[in-house]
XYZ file of C-alpha atoms in Angstrom:
675
model
C -5.856 106.501 60.166
C -5.072 103.218 62.894
C -6.787 100.297 63.404
C -8.327 100.069 66.755
C -9.283 95.789 67.405
C -6.605 93.366 67.669
C -5.366 92.620 64.126
C -7.061 88.499 63.367
C -9.028 88.487 66.623
C -12.291 86.926 65.747
C -14.227 86.833 69.140
C -13.263 88.411 73.195
C -10.065 88.518 74.149
C -9.170 85.735 76.598
C -5.536 85.093 78.033
C -2.890 86.709 80.200
C 0.246 88.357 80.096
C 2.531 84.865 79.710
C 6.295 85.652 80.523
C 8.020 82.232 79.676
C 11.358 83.354 79.700
C 10.627 82.285 83.817
C 10.924 79.014 83.268
C 12.999 76.309 80.478
C 12.183 76.021 77.005
C 10.701 73.012 77.609
C 7.838 73.444 79.831
C 6.637 76.273 76.536
C 4.984 73.318 74.153
C 2.736 72.394 78.299
C 1.990 76.529 78.545
C 0.496 76.202 75.359
C -2.471 72.585 75.597
C -3.122 74.337 79.195
C -4.001 77.582 77.201
C -6.329 75.891 74.629
C -7.564 74.083 76.903
C -8.568 76.790 78.896
C -10.210 78.112 75.590
C -7.351 81.270 75.390
C -7.490 83.592 72.547
C -4.854 86.087 73.393
C -1.888 86.405 75.872
C 0.709 89.500 76.221
C 4.272 89.326 75.968
C 7.582 90.304 75.969
C 7.223 93.281 78.333
C 10.038 93.152 80.512
C 12.353 91.369 78.823
C 14.737 94.093 77.419
C 17.757 92.405 79.342
C 16.785 89.453 77.807
C 16.213 90.478 73.740
C 19.177 93.438 74.143
C 21.998 91.389 77.148
C 23.821 93.147 76.086
C 24.594 97.425 74.421
C 23.824 96.209 71.205
C 23.710 92.927 71.017
C 20.446 90.926 70.395
C 18.655 87.645 70.788
C 15.469 88.015 69.457
C 15.553 83.505 68.946
C 13.599 83.214 71.338
C 11.402 85.045 70.821
C 10.739 84.109 67.647
C 9.856 80.571 68.521
C 8.071 81.669 71.535
C 5.591 83.999 68.691
C 5.649 80.899 66.027
C 4.490 78.609 68.654
C 1.443 80.932 69.605
C 0.563 80.966 65.874
C 0.885 77.767 65.063
C -1.886 76.933 68.170
C -3.757 79.881 67.557
C -3.464 82.597 69.502
C -2.590 85.458 69.198
C 0.078 88.334 70.903
C -0.207 92.015 72.440
C 4.208 92.127 72.202
C 5.241 94.884 74.834
C 8.032 97.090 73.974
C 9.692 96.256 76.972
C 10.661 99.761 77.786
C 9.168 100.097 81.271
C 12.989 98.801 82.442
C 15.417 99.362 80.778
C 18.683 96.467 81.334
C 21.101 96.900 84.108
C 23.936 97.884 81.329
C 22.338 101.092 80.392
C 21.518 101.719 84.240
C 25.134 101.371 84.774
C 26.041 103.398 81.420
C 23.198 106.421 81.943
C 23.193 106.393 85.939
C 21.434 109.839 85.520
C 18.357 107.727 83.269
C 17.032 106.653 87.086
C 14.360 109.199 88.843
C 15.415 112.244 91.294
C 13.129 112.677 93.868
C 11.800 116.276 94.798
C 14.053 115.406 98.618
C 17.040 115.122 95.921
C 16.749 111.238 96.497
C 18.111 109.135 92.985
C 16.260 106.092 93.171
C 18.272 102.138 91.839
C 18.159 99.932 89.991
C 16.295 96.572 91.087
C 12.941 97.370 90.779
C 10.971 98.645 87.727
C 9.591 101.357 86.451
C 12.435 103.644 87.764
C 12.722 106.186 84.352
C 13.755 109.686 83.997
C 11.041 110.364 81.058
C 13.507 113.925 80.148
C 16.103 111.739 79.488
C 17.641 112.461 76.425
C 19.687 108.309 76.982
C 16.497 106.714 77.473
C 14.773 107.398 74.908
C 17.099 106.686 72.175
C 17.783 103.555 74.191
C 13.055 102.820 73.426
C 14.008 104.447 70.175
C 15.946 102.057 68.859
C 14.973 98.756 71.010
C 10.706 99.472 70.041
C 12.817 99.571 66.264
C 14.482 96.655 66.430
C 10.776 94.734 68.096
C 9.167 96.372 65.070
C 11.293 95.874 62.362
C 11.024 91.719 63.070
C 8.500 91.098 63.844
C 5.768 93.859 62.941
C 4.257 91.950 59.923
C 4.067 88.518 62.298
C 0.853 86.294 61.697
C 0.942 86.091 66.103
C 0.476 89.813 66.118
C -2.433 91.423 66.838
C -1.873 94.207 69.576
C 1.310 96.719 70.145
C 1.504 97.257 73.935
C 4.345 100.171 74.840
C 5.978 100.983 78.116
C 3.506 99.192 81.332
C 1.131 101.601 83.195
C 2.786 104.267 83.179
C 2.391 106.287 86.007
C 3.617 103.854 88.413
C 5.736 103.797 90.144
C 6.807 107.100 89.484
C 5.856 110.016 87.437
C 7.389 112.592 88.002
C 11.471 113.565 87.792
C 13.251 116.411 89.502
C 17.074 116.267 88.399
C 18.567 118.492 86.021
C 17.798 117.493 83.111
C 13.797 117.139 84.324
C 14.549 121.189 84.902
C 15.794 122.185 81.661
C 13.360 120.381 80.134
C 10.747 121.615 81.770
C 11.723 125.054 80.586
C 11.603 124.144 77.062
C 7.544 123.382 78.196
C 7.218 126.959 80.204
C 8.366 128.585 77.321
C 6.130 126.030 74.304
C 3.725 126.528 77.202
C 3.209 129.966 77.795
C 5.385 132.255 76.214
C 7.363 134.339 78.637
C 8.188 134.140 81.301
C 6.313 137.208 82.457
C 3.281 135.045 81.523
C 4.671 132.626 83.569
C 4.667 134.632 86.424
C 0.900 136.172 85.877
C -0.127 132.609 85.828
C 1.624 131.816 88.318
C 1.518 134.162 90.788
C 4.486 134.171 91.629
C 4.228 138.581 92.807
C 3.401 136.341 96.412
C 6.126 135.771 98.303
C 8.207 137.631 96.589
C 8.234 134.524 94.520
C 9.095 136.415 91.175
C 11.746 135.459 88.821
C 13.292 137.328 85.689
C 14.307 134.855 83.024
C 12.923 131.400 82.378
C 16.354 129.582 83.595
C 16.089 130.714 86.962
C 12.814 128.392 87.300
C 12.950 125.115 88.637
C 11.357 121.644 89.264
C 9.249 122.379 92.666
C 11.497 120.685 94.989
C 11.064 120.198 98.662
C 10.593 123.932 100.418
C 11.203 124.708 103.784
C 7.602 125.423 103.333
C 4.318 125.289 101.748
C 5.681 125.653 97.778
C 3.541 127.636 94.613
C 0.291 125.675 94.672
C 0.941 126.853 90.365
C 3.630 125.568 90.360
C 3.091 122.678 92.068
C 0.242 122.457 89.690
C 1.853 122.750 86.352
C 4.950 120.063 86.974
C 2.306 117.817 87.376
C 0.997 118.551 83.852
C 4.457 119.046 82.760
C 5.297 114.880 83.610
C 2.008 113.209 82.120
C 2.993 116.011 79.513
C 6.338 113.339 79.389
C 5.669 110.138 79.286
C 2.778 110.255 76.760
C 5.557 112.655 74.641
C 7.630 108.966 75.241
C 5.099 106.729 74.314
C 4.319 108.976 71.365
C 7.509 108.448 69.565
C 7.153 104.461 70.267
C 3.983 104.388 68.132
C 4.633 106.600 65.762
C 8.091 104.222 65.486
C 4.958 101.239 65.424
C 2.922 102.561 63.486
C 5.573 103.306 60.294
C 6.866 99.764 60.247
C 4.155 98.075 61.930
C 0.955 99.545 59.931
C -2.195 97.599 60.803
C -1.536 97.145 64.038
C -2.810 98.828 66.619
C -1.137 100.260 69.741
C -1.979 100.224 73.426
C -0.922 101.140 76.736
C -1.730 100.030 79.507
C -4.283 102.377 81.961
C -5.326 102.441 85.040
C -8.575 104.493 85.264
C -9.487 103.600 88.907
C -9.298 106.049 91.492
C -7.750 103.448 93.345
C -4.800 102.652 91.653
C -3.089 105.964 90.020
C -3.211 109.738 89.988
C -0.424 110.475 87.698
C -2.202 110.352 85.248
C -4.042 112.422 82.807
C -6.548 110.037 80.834
C -9.039 112.347 79.203
C -5.759 113.430 77.182
C -4.091 109.660 76.812
C -7.361 108.255 75.529
C -6.491 110.140 72.895
C -3.335 108.952 71.864
C -3.428 105.657 71.920
C -5.307 103.428 69.046
C -7.289 101.389 70.820
C -8.071 102.256 75.212
C -6.886 99.547 77.361
C -6.585 98.714 81.273
C -6.104 97.586 83.934
C -8.013 96.476 86.728
C -7.491 95.189 90.561
C -9.493 95.172 93.676
C -8.827 97.718 96.134
C -9.673 95.465 99.692
C -9.944 97.932 102.355
C -13.610 96.969 103.298
C -15.360 98.881 100.666
C -18.117 96.805 98.150
C -15.449 96.170 95.967
C -17.954 95.592 92.725
C -19.142 99.220 93.108
C -15.042 100.002 92.474
C -15.138 97.144 89.691
C -17.857 98.898 88.234
C -17.032 102.746 88.243
C -13.616 101.669 86.608
C -15.015 100.060 84.244
C -17.219 103.169 83.298
C -14.354 105.574 83.525
C -12.246 103.402 81.358
C -15.474 103.095 79.013
C -15.228 106.924 78.801
C -11.602 107.601 77.771
C -12.466 105.743 75.231
C -15.131 107.934 73.499
C -18.643 105.420 74.498
C -15.816 102.915 71.971
C -15.126 99.378 72.525
C -11.966 98.983 75.061
C -10.322 96.406 76.783
C -9.654 94.619 80.171
C -6.159 94.390 79.461
C -5.372 92.414 83.041
C -6.911 91.812 86.785
C -6.821 88.736 89.161
C -7.910 85.563 88.855
C -7.160 85.844 93.194
C -6.411 87.410 95.336
C -3.322 89.480 94.960
C 0.263 90.553 96.919
C 0.570 94.625 97.140
C -2.001 95.466 99.955
C -1.081 94.897 103.569
C -3.897 91.332 103.632
C -4.752 89.807 99.549
C -7.567 87.263 100.800
C -8.914 85.204 97.931
C -11.414 85.655 95.185
C -15.314 83.480 96.518
C -15.643 81.173 93.997
C -17.423 82.204 91.609
C -16.363 86.274 91.874
C -13.386 86.487 88.696
C -16.230 85.108 86.753
C -18.322 87.878 88.165
C -15.584 90.332 87.302
C -14.608 89.014 84.838
C -18.402 90.016 83.098
C -18.767 92.699 84.684
C -15.902 94.824 83.252
C -17.075 93.255 79.762
C -20.722 94.438 80.380
C -19.448 97.986 80.391
C -17.939 98.049 77.582
C -15.052 95.748 77.944
C -14.017 93.257 74.151
C -13.457 90.459 76.659
C -11.403 89.494 79.836
C -7.238 89.228 80.469
C -5.185 88.987 83.483
C -1.846 88.987 84.869
C -0.667 86.378 84.612
C -0.612 82.901 82.900
C 1.683 81.186 84.998
C 2.203 82.224 88.564
C 6.116 82.928 89.469
C 7.301 81.278 92.101
C 9.960 83.882 91.910
C 10.444 87.229 92.416
C 8.091 90.288 94.106
C 5.175 89.294 92.905
C 4.990 85.126 93.286
C 1.879 85.106 95.264
C 0.463 87.782 93.151
C -2.980 84.799 91.484
C -2.827 84.040 88.469
C -4.542 81.441 85.591
C -1.949 78.569 86.509
C -1.660 78.601 89.418
C 1.126 76.872 91.586
C -0.776 74.365 92.450
C -1.746 72.778 89.267
C -4.994 72.369 87.117
C -5.795 70.758 90.321
C -7.058 73.978 92.132
C -10.291 75.506 91.996
C -8.814 78.647 90.124
C -7.303 76.418 87.084
C -11.455 74.832 87.525
C -12.870 77.913 87.125
C -10.349 79.722 84.142
C -11.473 77.167 82.145
C -15.783 77.217 83.023
C -14.586 81.064 82.402
C -12.934 80.624 78.374
C -15.677 79.098 77.603
C -18.503 81.667 79.093
C -16.138 84.263 76.771
C -16.706 82.333 74.485
C -20.069 82.049 74.438
C -20.104 86.306 74.128
C -18.941 87.093 71.399
C -21.828 88.344 69.891
C -21.294 91.018 71.650
C -18.024 93.015 70.771
C -18.147 95.323 69.433
C -21.195 96.389 71.347
C -21.678 99.701 73.111
C -22.424 100.276 76.194
C -25.447 101.959 76.963
C -25.508 104.863 79.326
C -28.137 106.378 81.969
C -26.311 109.226 83.595
C -23.068 111.420 83.461
C -20.367 112.499 85.902
C -18.184 115.275 84.909
C -14.769 114.376 86.164
C -11.454 116.243 85.370
C -7.874 115.215 86.394
C -6.466 118.029 86.498
C -8.565 118.895 89.356
C -7.848 116.355 90.792
C -4.465 117.811 90.939
C -5.205 121.337 92.622
C -7.903 120.137 95.068
C -4.979 117.802 96.763
C -1.648 120.819 96.614
C -1.295 121.691 100.435
C -3.135 124.392 102.184
C -6.364 123.397 101.343
C -9.307 124.405 103.955
C -9.646 121.102 105.287
C -7.774 118.544 104.301
C -10.327 115.407 105.513
C -12.424 117.084 101.797
C -11.468 114.250 99.551
C -12.522 114.569 95.870
C -11.820 110.907 95.032
C -13.959 109.678 98.616
C -17.480 112.403 97.213
C -16.798 110.547 93.337
C -17.203 107.642 95.249
C -19.222 108.354 97.337
C -21.869 109.485 94.440
C -20.728 107.047 91.744
C -22.395 104.368 95.107
C -25.427 105.882 95.469
C -25.514 106.207 91.552
C -24.870 102.569 91.283
C -27.641 101.898 93.840
C -30.010 103.475 91.856
C -29.406 101.132 88.815
C -28.241 103.506 86.810
C -25.194 103.772 84.713
C -22.433 106.479 84.417
C -20.730 107.657 81.152
C -17.843 109.553 83.165
C -17.465 113.250 81.283
C -14.711 115.673 80.886
C -16.417 119.351 81.832
C -16.017 121.527 78.778
C -17.648 118.193 76.775
C -20.958 117.741 75.519
C -23.401 117.264 77.960
C -26.881 117.502 75.876
C -27.131 113.744 75.921
C -26.919 112.841 79.567
C -30.722 113.966 81.475
C -28.622 114.361 84.457
C -25.168 115.092 85.424
C -23.019 115.606 88.729
C -20.422 116.692 89.258
C -19.407 115.225 92.817
C -15.964 117.609 92.821
C -14.701 120.477 90.616
C -12.880 122.356 92.967
C -11.681 123.668 89.780
C -13.219 124.874 86.926
C -12.361 126.450 83.817
C -14.595 129.649 83.263
C -15.239 127.419 79.252
C -16.602 124.888 81.162
C -18.409 127.248 83.999
C -19.671 128.014 80.362
C -20.771 124.443 79.934
C -22.305 123.618 82.886
C -24.759 126.624 82.588
C -25.985 126.013 78.712
C -26.759 122.445 79.822
C -28.775 123.973 82.237
C -30.612 126.263 80.950
C -31.162 123.658 77.348
C -33.398 121.303 79.541
C -30.372 119.187 82.280
C -30.471 118.596 86.102
C -27.198 118.955 87.123
C -26.007 118.216 90.982
C -23.326 120.277 91.905
C -21.183 118.727 94.976
C -19.353 121.663 97.151
C -15.766 123.107 96.614
C -16.248 123.230 93.205
C -15.935 126.174 90.656
C -13.263 127.339 93.438
C -10.571 128.743 91.101
C -9.005 128.793 87.254
C -6.464 126.793 85.536
C -3.878 127.769 87.041
C -4.990 127.826 90.931
C -6.580 130.853 90.954
C -9.351 131.844 93.073
C -12.573 133.653 90.472
C -13.001 137.407 90.570
C -15.774 137.858 93.201
C -17.718 135.399 96.096
C -18.081 131.675 95.453
C -18.571 129.155 93.360
C -16.790 131.220 91.282
C -16.921 129.725 87.291
C -20.732 128.213 88.606
C -22.607 131.388 90.187
C -24.660 131.684 88.317
C -25.328 127.865 87.371
C -26.395 126.821 91.296
C -28.065 130.722 91.420
C -26.208 131.698 95.083
C -23.205 133.041 96.436
C -20.756 131.287 99.397
C -19.472 133.531 101.834
C -17.119 131.646 103.509
C -16.669 128.165 103.880
C -16.908 126.408 107.101
C -14.878 122.788 107.872
C -15.942 120.670 110.493
C -13.915 119.760 113.462
C -12.829 115.791 113.585
C -15.634 113.484 114.716
C -18.333 116.618 114.265
C -21.494 116.304 112.579
C -24.735 118.492 111.943
C -27.581 117.906 110.816
C -30.400 119.266 107.385
C -33.856 119.309 107.806
C -35.940 119.491 104.509
C -39.506 118.006 103.210
C -40.759 114.335 103.614
C -39.398 114.707 107.778
C -35.268 113.712 106.059
C -33.517 114.619 108.133
C -30.139 113.207 106.548
C -26.367 114.740 107.624
C -23.624 116.012 107.177
C -20.273 116.186 108.277
C -16.141 117.420 106.843
C -18.005 120.288 105.553
C -20.410 124.008 105.539
C -21.183 127.466 104.007
C -22.940 129.687 104.323
C -24.688 129.590 101.455
C -26.677 133.070 100.737
C -29.285 131.699 97.230
C -29.972 134.421 94.886
C -32.376 132.831 92.908
C -31.116 129.398 94.842
C -34.246 127.487 97.035
C -33.815 126.646 99.643
C -34.312 122.785 100.150
C -32.805 121.496 103.357
C -30.710 123.688 105.853
C -28.654 123.276 108.388
C -30.165 122.481 112.041
C -27.789 122.752 113.820
C -24.231 124.294 114.148
C -22.263 127.372 113.022
C -24.205 127.546 109.817
C -27.817 126.786 112.058
C -30.506 128.779 109.063
C -28.547 128.808 106.475
C -29.246 126.698 103.107
C -27.642 123.444 102.978
C -29.113 121.732 99.875
C -30.707 123.673 97.204
C -32.111 124.037 93.629
C -32.010 126.559 90.432
C -34.426 127.281 87.929
C -32.378 128.107 85.061
C -34.117 127.974 81.176
C -34.885 125.092 81.114
C -33.114 123.363 83.457
C -32.285 123.012 87.598
C -29.552 122.836 88.991
C -29.210 121.134 92.573
C -26.034 122.723 95.373
C -24.533 120.369 98.281
C -23.523 122.105 100.214
C -21.481 119.614 102.729
C -20.584 115.909 103.067
C -23.771 113.549 102.512
C -23.758 109.677 103.247
C -25.558 107.453 101.802
C -29.232 108.336 102.913
C -28.706 112.053 102.172
C -27.431 111.792 98.503
C -30.069 109.089 98.260
C -32.706 111.909 99.049
C -30.347 114.293 96.851
C -30.030 112.593 93.636
C -33.304 110.604 94.006
C -35.264 114.152 93.370
C -32.621 114.731 90.833
C -33.966 112.384 88.866
C -37.532 113.230 89.194
C -36.585 116.839 87.300
C -34.179 115.291 84.803
C -37.282 112.175 84.115
C -35.839 109.275 84.584
C -38.085 107.181 86.108
C -37.079 104.784 88.943
C -35.454 101.179 88.653
C -38.360 99.356 90.073
C -37.665 95.973 91.927
C -34.536 95.456 90.834
C -32.543 94.626 94.475
C -29.067 96.134 96.045
C -26.541 94.957 94.099
C -27.852 93.307 91.086
C -27.001 95.368 88.734
C -27.737 95.376 85.217
C -26.494 96.328 81.973
C -27.265 97.004 77.987
C -25.162 97.129 75.251
C -26.453 97.378 72.218
C -25.053 97.666 68.457
C -26.049 96.488 65.072
C -25.950 91.991 66.825
C -28.545 92.950 68.885
C -29.203 94.910 72.267
C -27.775 92.030 75.191
C -28.673 92.921 78.387
C -26.568 92.000 81.665
C -28.250 90.498 84.895
C -25.099 89.843 87.452
C -25.625 89.036 90.955
C -23.579 89.982 93.179
C -25.300 88.875 96.693
C -25.813 85.131 98.514
C -29.822 85.245 97.670
C -31.732 84.719 94.062
C -32.833 87.250 92.530
C -35.610 88.499 89.391
C -34.908 90.863 87.091
C -38.221 92.379 84.714
C -36.752 92.247 80.869
C -38.100 94.242 78.640
C -38.784 91.638 76.044
C -37.885 87.939 75.820
C -34.995 87.020 74.230
C -32.184 83.559 74.823
C -29.471 83.686 77.115
C -26.226 83.415 75.963
C -24.421 81.897 78.707
C -26.897 78.491 80.189
C -28.826 78.668 76.439
C -32.466 78.759 77.640
C -35.735 81.098 76.161
C -36.366 83.674 79.554
C -39.321 86.073 78.967
C -41.189 88.471 81.183
C -38.805 87.883 84.644
C -34.748 86.598 84.241
C -33.890 83.979 87.279
C -31.082 85.756 88.598
C -28.713 82.323 91.270
C -27.095 83.716 94.207
C -23.853 84.884 93.119
C -24.725 84.022 89.209
C -24.406 86.385 85.697
C -26.891 86.642 83.031
C -26.783 88.074 79.648
C -29.736 88.382 77.569
C -29.804 88.472 73.695
C -32.791 90.103 73.570
C -35.902 89.105 71.170
C -36.275 91.453 67.651
C -33.469 94.048 68.396
C -31.481 93.057 65.896
């Protein structure tokens, strides 16, 4: 079995991307001295260095990288060494211009950015395998090497190419997936609009058409593009495994739904030895710490609950959003330690030294333009000490309370053209349901819809438009076995080929929900409906309503106005030993909280009393003990109840009964009697 922890790293990882090629070599010793001052334990290197390592075809210059790795090793710093295959050199594209990707409209991109790759191109694949082989042969046993880092952020900025090479590759993929052209015709429903194919050779990628194309074809092309990137990752990974045994291989994911929508991370999580992730705050007015928690929980879930590693985030502002505010004092530490609380084995940044040139020169770094006299530097040094204090949590696992079902294939299908309402956004529903659970102080695991859910008392399904028959059966069996399920609208509608399930909506979820939907009734922009129900609670819905007909389910809230007035809006269905809830409109925070509160009672989840909003409490547990992470995202001091006395790892205090949590602070308590 491949190793899953960075080789030679005895504590949590702390450091960032190091790009010394941007600086005179005379700066390197000063960099390493400052790394030691900051407590850096590992850096990522070589990710964008192909043009330096192979300045001309078949001509190699490894001297600078030899000296860098030796310098790092001499100073006790480990290396996450990249294969630089995200940016082939200019000479490669001059020789192989067809390796540049083509858009659906037929435009071929130019060299001059990053990630401009046709992943089906044979010349690119051969060149990537060659440089990976050279690196593995030279550095596979280097004492500084802790981790191999293949490529960089697959799927960003380009995942799919529509060139003739991809067309041929797509046909081969279809032959492997379906076997015959008749099976493709059946899956895609090509009888509609006379789209039937007589031979696989007639099929092209879903390039631009006069009006909407075939949705089954478009969905399969998303799958094909993702699978093709994975093929290239596996090719490099297998070279590294063969030539550098014992060193884990990863590639940096971008699991946040706000950052990447082209990669099926359930599939990718099975391919890497160690799941790693990049996360950047999206400053769109939302509570950024909630998006961070969600991304961390999703990353941990992709890792199967095992520890993972935050490979990139920012010390302060980024440079690629319309507005890029600085992080507030203490926010960098809160962000970093929130990832650790939710399973990361450290906190890495992009990047070590802030660039003077290039597209990311205004992106913050561990060592800013202003040097060591800056607030950011002082906070980096303080965070390094905190990370070192938390080494005992290494190898422990985060405890989850509930699960949320998420599927990238369903997201892809939902976002195809011509749906009942462009205002329904599956990512928005996932964000909103997650935020509601976060505000109820519940830690969330994410789960594939066909995964075993029996360990969770409550499972939430915010958006599952594409629901396979197996997934529908899985959710039914979960409820029959005693689970509590909450499902949001427009779920269960189509199968894996985007074909509507036979019979009434919601298709694959009719039985578990105990109802049918006669008709969707999306709302106009700005239109709202009022719901009436128990305890005088009258939440408001928007975007979507439905004509729901109970078939065993009982209405809990009813539409009070609008076209669906008098029809059930929220239902509850007792099935076997469990209960299934259905929400047929888009509820805001108040409405979601009311529904989830009742579902929690069904699931026998005790309310998290005494915790203020935006104070998060998460536990990691393992052989070394149980560690309670308390993070205060507010401007007011708070108190957190403790199950047992313990030792606070960052201050050395010994709280009992209640933990004092200053405004903006993080505390980590090793609870007594848990080793």
